[in-house]
Short mmCIF file of C-alpha atoms in Angstrom, two decimals:
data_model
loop_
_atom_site.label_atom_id
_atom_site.label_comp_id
_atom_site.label_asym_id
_atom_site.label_seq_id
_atom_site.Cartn_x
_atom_site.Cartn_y
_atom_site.Cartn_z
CA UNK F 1 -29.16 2.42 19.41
CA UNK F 2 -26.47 3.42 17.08
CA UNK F 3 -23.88 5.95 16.58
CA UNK F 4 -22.33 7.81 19.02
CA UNK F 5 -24.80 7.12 21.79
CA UNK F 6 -23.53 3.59 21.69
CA UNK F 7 -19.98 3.98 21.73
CA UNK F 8 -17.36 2.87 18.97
CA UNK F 9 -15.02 -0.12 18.68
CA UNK F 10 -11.55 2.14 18.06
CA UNK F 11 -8.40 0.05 15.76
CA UNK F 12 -5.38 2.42 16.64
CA UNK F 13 -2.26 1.72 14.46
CA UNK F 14 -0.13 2.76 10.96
CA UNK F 15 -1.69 0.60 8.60
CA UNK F 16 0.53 0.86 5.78
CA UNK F 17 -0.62 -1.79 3.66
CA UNK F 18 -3.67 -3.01 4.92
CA UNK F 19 -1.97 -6.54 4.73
CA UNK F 20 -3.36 -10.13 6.12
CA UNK F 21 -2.09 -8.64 9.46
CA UNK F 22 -3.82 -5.38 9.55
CA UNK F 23 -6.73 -7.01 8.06
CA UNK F 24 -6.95 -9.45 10.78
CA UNK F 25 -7.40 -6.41 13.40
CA UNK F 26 -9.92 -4.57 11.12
CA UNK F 27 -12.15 -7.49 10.97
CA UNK F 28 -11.61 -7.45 14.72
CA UNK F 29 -12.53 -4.55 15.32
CA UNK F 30 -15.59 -4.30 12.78
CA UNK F 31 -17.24 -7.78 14.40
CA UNK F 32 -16.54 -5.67 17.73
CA UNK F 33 -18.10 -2.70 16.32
CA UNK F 34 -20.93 -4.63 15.14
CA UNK F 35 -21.56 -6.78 18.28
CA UNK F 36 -23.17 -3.96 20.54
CA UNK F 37 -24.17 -2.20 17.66
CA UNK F 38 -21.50 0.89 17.35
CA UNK F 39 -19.38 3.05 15.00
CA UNK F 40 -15.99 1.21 13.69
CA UNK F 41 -13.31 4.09 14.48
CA UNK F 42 -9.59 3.53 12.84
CA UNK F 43 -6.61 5.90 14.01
CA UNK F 44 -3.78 6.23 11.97
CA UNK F 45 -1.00 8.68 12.04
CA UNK F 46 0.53 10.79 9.14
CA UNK F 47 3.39 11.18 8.42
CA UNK F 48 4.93 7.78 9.89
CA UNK F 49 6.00 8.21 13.11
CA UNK F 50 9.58 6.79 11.85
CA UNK F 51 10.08 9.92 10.07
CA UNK F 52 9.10 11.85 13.06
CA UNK F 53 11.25 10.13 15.24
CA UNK F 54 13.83 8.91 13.58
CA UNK F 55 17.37 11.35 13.99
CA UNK F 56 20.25 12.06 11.00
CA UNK F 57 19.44 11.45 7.95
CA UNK F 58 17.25 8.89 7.79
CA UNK F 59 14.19 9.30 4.98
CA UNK F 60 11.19 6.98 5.72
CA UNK F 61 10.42 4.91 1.90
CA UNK F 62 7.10 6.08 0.24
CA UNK F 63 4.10 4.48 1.59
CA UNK F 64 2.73 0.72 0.42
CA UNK F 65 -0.82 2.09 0.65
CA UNK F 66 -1.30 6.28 0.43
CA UNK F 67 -3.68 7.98 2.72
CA UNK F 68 -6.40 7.78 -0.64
CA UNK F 69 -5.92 4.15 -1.17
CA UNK F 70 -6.07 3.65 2.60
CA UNK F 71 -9.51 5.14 3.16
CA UNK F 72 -10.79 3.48 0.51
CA UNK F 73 -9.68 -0.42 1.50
CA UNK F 74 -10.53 0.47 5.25
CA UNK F 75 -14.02 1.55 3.82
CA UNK F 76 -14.68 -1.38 2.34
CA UNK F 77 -13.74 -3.74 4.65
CA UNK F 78 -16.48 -1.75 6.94
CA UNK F 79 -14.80 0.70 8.86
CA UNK F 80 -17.02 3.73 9.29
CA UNK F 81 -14.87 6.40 10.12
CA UNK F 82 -11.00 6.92 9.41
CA UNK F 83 -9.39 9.60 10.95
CA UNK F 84 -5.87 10.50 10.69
CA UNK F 85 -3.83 11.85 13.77
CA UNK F 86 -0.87 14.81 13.06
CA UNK F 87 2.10 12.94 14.35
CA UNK F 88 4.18 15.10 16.20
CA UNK F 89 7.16 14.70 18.42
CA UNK F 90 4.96 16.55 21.35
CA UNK F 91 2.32 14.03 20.09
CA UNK F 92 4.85 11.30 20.67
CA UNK F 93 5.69 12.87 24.26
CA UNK F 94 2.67 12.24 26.07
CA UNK F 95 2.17 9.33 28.19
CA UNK F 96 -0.10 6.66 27.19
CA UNK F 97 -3.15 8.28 29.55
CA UNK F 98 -2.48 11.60 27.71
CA UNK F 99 -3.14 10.30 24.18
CA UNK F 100 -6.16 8.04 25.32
CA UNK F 101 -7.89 10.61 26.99
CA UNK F 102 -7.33 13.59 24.25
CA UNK F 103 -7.39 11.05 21.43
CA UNK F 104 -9.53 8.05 21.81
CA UNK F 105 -11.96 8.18 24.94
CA UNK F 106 -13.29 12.09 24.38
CA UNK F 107 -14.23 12.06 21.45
CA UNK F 108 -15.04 8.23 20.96
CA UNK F 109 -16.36 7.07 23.81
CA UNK F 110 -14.96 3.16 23.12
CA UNK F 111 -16.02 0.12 24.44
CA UNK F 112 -13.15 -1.22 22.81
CA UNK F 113 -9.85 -1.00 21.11
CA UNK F 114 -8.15 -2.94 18.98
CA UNK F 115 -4.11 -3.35 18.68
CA UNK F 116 -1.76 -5.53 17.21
CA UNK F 117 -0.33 -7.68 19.84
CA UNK F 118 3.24 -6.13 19.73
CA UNK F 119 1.69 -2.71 19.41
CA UNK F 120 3.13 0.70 21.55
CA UNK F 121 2.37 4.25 21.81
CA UNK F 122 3.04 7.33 23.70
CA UNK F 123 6.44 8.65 25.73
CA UNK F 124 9.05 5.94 25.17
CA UNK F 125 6.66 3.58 23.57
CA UNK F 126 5.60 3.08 27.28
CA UNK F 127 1.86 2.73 25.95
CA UNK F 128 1.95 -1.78 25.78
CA UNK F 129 -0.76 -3.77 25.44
CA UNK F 130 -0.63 -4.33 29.35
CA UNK F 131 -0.15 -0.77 30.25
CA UNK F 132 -3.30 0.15 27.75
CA UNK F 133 -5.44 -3.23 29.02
CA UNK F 134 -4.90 -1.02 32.56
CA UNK F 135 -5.99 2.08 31.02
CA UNK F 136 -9.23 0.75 29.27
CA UNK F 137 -9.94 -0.99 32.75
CA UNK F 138 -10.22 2.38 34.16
CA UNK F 139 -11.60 3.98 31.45
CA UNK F 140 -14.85 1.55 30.59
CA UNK F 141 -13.26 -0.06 27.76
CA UNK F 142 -11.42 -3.29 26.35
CA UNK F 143 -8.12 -3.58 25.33
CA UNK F 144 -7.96 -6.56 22.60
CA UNK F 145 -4.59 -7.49 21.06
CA UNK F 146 -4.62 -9.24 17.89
CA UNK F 147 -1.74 -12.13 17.39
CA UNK F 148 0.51 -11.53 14.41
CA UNK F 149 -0.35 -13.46 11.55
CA UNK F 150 1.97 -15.51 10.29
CA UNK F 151 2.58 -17.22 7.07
CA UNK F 152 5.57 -19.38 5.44
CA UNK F 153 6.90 -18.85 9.23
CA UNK F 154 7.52 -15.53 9.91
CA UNK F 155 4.84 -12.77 10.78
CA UNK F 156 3.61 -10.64 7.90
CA UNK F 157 4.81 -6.70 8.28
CA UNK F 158 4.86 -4.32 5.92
CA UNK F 159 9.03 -4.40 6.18
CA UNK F 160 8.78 -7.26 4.68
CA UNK F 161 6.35 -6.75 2.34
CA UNK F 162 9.11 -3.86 0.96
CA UNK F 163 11.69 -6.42 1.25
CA UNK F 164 10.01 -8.41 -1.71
CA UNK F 165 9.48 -5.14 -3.89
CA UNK F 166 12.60 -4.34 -3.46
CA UNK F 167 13.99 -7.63 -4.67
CA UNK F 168 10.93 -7.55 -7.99
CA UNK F 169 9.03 -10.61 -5.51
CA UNK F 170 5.83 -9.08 -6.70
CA UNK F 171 4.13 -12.49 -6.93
CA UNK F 172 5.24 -13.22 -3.47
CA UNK F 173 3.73 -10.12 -2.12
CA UNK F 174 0.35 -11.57 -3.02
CA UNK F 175 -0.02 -14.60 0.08
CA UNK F 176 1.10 -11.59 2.54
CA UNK F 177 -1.07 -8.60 1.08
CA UNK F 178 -4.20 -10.75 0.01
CA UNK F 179 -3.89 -8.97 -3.11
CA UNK F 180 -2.16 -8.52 -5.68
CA UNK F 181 0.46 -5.30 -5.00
CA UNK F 182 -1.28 -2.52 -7.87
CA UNK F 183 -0.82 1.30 -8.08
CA UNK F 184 -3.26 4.20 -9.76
CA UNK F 185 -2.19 6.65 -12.06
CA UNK F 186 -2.98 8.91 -14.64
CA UNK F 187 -2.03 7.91 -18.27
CA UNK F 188 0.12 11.13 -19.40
CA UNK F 189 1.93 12.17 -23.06
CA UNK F 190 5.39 10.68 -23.45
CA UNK F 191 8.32 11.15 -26.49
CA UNK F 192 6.52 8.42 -28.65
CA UNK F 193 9.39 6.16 -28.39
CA UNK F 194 7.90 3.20 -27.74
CA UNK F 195 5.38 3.94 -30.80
CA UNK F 196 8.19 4.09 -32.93
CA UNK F 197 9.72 0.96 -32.20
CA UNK F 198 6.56 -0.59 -32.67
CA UNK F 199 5.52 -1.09 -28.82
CA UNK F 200 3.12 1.54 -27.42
CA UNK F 201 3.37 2.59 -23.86
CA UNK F 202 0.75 4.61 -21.65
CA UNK F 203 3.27 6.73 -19.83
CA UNK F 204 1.87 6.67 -16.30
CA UNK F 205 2.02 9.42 -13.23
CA UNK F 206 1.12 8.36 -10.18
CA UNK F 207 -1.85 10.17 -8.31
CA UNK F 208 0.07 9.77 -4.57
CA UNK F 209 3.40 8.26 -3.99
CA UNK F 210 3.98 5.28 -3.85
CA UNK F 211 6.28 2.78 -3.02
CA UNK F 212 7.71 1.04 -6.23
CA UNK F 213 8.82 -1.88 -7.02
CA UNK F 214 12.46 -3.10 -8.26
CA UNK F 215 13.45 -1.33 -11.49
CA UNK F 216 12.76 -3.66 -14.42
CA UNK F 217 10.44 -5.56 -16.58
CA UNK F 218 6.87 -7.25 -15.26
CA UNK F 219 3.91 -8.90 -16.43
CA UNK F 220 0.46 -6.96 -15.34
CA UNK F 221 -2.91 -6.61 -15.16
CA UNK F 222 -4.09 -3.10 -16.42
CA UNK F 223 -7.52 -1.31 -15.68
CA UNK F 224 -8.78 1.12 -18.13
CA UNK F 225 -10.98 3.80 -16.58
CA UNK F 226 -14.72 2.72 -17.58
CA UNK F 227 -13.52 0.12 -19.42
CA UNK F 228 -13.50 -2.38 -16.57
CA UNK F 229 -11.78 -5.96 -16.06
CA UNK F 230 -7.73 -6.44 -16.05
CA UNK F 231 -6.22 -6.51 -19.38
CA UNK F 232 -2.54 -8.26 -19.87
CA UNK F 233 0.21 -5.62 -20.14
CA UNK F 234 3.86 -5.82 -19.93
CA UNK F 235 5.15 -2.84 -17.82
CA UNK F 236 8.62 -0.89 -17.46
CA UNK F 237 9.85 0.24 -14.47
CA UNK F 238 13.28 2.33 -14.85
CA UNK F 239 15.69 4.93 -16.32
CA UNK F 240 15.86 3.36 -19.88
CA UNK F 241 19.52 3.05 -20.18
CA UNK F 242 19.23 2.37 -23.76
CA UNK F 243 18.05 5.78 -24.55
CA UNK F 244 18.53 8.70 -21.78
CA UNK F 245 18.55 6.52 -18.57
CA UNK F 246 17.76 10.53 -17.15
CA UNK F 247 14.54 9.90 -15.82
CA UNK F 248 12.46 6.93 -13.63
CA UNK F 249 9.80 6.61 -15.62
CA UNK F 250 6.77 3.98 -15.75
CA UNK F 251 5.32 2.70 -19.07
CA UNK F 252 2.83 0.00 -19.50
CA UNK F 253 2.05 -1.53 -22.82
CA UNK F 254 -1.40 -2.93 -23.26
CA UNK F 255 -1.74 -6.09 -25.20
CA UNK F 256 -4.34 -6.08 -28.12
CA UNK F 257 -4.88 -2.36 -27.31
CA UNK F 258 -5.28 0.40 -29.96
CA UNK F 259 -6.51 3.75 -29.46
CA UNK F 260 -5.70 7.16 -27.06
CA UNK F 261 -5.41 6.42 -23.58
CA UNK F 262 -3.63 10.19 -22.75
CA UNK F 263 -5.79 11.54 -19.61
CA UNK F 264 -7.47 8.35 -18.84
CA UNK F 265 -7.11 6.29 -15.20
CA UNK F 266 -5.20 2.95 -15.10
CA UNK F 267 -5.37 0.57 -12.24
CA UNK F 268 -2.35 -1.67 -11.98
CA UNK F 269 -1.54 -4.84 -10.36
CA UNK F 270 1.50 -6.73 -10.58
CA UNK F 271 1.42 -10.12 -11.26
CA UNK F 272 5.20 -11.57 -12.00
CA UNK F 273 8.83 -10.53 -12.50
CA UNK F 274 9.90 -10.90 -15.86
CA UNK F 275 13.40 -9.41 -15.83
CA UNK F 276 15.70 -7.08 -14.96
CA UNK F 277 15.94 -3.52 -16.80
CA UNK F 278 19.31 -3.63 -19.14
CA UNK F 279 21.08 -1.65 -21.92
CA UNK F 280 21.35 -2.86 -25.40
CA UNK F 281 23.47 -1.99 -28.03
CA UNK F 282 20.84 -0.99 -30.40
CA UNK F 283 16.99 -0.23 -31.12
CA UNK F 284 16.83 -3.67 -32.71
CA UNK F 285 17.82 -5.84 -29.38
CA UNK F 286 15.59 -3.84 -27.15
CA UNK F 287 12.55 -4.69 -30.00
CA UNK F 288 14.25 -8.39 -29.94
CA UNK F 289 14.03 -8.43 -25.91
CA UNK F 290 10.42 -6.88 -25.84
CA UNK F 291 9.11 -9.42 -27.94
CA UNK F 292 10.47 -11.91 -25.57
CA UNK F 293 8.91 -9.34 -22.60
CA UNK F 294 5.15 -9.51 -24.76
CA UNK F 295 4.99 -13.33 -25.40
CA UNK F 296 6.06 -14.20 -21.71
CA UNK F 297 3.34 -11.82 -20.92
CA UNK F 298 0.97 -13.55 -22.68
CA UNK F 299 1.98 -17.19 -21.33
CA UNK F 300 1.67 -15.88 -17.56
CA UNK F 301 -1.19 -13.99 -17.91
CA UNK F 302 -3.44 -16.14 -20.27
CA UNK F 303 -5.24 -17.75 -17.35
CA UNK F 304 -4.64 -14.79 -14.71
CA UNK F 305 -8.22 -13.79 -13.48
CA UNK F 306 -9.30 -10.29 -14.73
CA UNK F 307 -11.28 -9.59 -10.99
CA UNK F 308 -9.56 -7.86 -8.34
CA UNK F 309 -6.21 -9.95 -7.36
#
């Protein structure tokens, strides 16, 4: 018996990510889903409830992982439904019971639910692990909390995930994502200034935002659409003060590439920090410096593996 006859194993929580602690909960929650058999249910919540919530001026950062990028990672880690949850501040007003009952146990039917163990929902965050192992006792269903996973001593989060980007740490990101940190866009027509100075860049705009990281210079891994495989690239992330320094723009420059890539997809993933972005004096230093940027490129990347990072 499958399907909804059989229940579903339900993961409730933000997601943003989908790093080694999330994925630790999804796996949960799949092998749960699996066990009896059922459907694999994940709730998430869009926008972040810290946006909802949060009072002044405060401006939640642009997601690690969009809503597309999400459903596809959850997919393929088995999840067999993804459905995302309006968050509201009347949303955030109902007690714990309120949201499971409207929410999870309705339409779900679980057997079980999977949290993080320092997970909360509902009026006042009132909705802990204890208060929801009560509620599933009632209810014909399992709490499970997950433990935080925890690596070079501190628990991964996607705070501190950010931290790194916003310092350049890409390479760091890597032992708490599980991946290499990568963004999608679509390759779009630029001035032709990096043409001209004998460097070629795919201009790049990004299908969903995004968070970025640091403003500067980074060796990458670059996807052509039905090309396949990672090719080195060096890529530029920042206002180019040596020319307008107007605009935040994103340029990659494929190594060993020749031809049109205007209107094609290119995967991303960022492998190392090469340096900050800076203003020189003329056309000739930048070409100096990106020569520098190109053979560093090469040296990382030579034995970088072209497969998903």
């Amino acid at each position: 018996m499958t399907g909804a006859a059989a229940g579903s194993a339900v993961a409730i929580g933000v997601f943003d990510g989908v790093h080694l602690g999330h994925r630790a909960i999804l796996e949960r929650v799949v092998a749960r889903a699996r066990s009896r058999p059922g459907r694999c249910v994940v709730i998430s919540f869009d926008p972040h409830p810290d946006v909802v919530l949060a009072r002044g001026e405060f401006r939640s950062p642009p997601p690690l992982t969009p809503l597309g990028e999400k459903r596809e990672r959850l997919a393929a880690l088995g999840v067999d439904e993804f459905q995302v949850v309006p968050f509201t501040r009347e949303l955030a007003a109902l007690t714990p019971e309120e949201f499971v009952d409207r929410h999870v146990v309705r339409p779900l039917a679980p057997f079980a639910v999977v949290v993080g163990e320092g997970f909360a929902l509902g009026r006042g965050r009132s909705g802990t692990v204890e208060r929801l192992r009560e509620i599933g006792a009632g209810r014909g269903f399992e709490l499970e909390a997950v433990p935080l996973v925890v690596v070079d001593g501190a628990p991964v989060s996607s705070t501190r995930i950010r931290a790194l980007l916003a310092a350049g740490k890409v390479a760091e990101t890597r032992r708490l994502l599980g991946r290499r940190y990568g963004l999608s866009a679509t390759v779009v027509t630029g001035n032709g200034r990096g043409r001209q100075l004998g460097y070629p860049t795919a201009n790049l705009r990004l299908h969903e935002e995004r968070q970025l990281p640091a403003d500067g210079i980074y060796a990458v891994l670059a996807s052509v659409s039905g090309e396949g495989g990672g090719r080195p690239a060096a890529m530029s992330i920042g206002m180019r003060p040596t020319f307008d320094g107007q605009v935040r723009t994103l340029e990659v420059h494929l190594l060993d590439w020749s031809g049109d890539l205007v209107g094609r997809e290119l995967d991303v993933e960022f492998v190392a920090w090469l340096r900050p972005e800076l203003r020189f004096e003329s056309a000739e230093a930048l070409v100096a410096a990106m020569d520098r940027d190109v053979a560093e490129t090469r040296r990382l990347l030579a034995g970088a593996a072209t497969g998903p990072g």
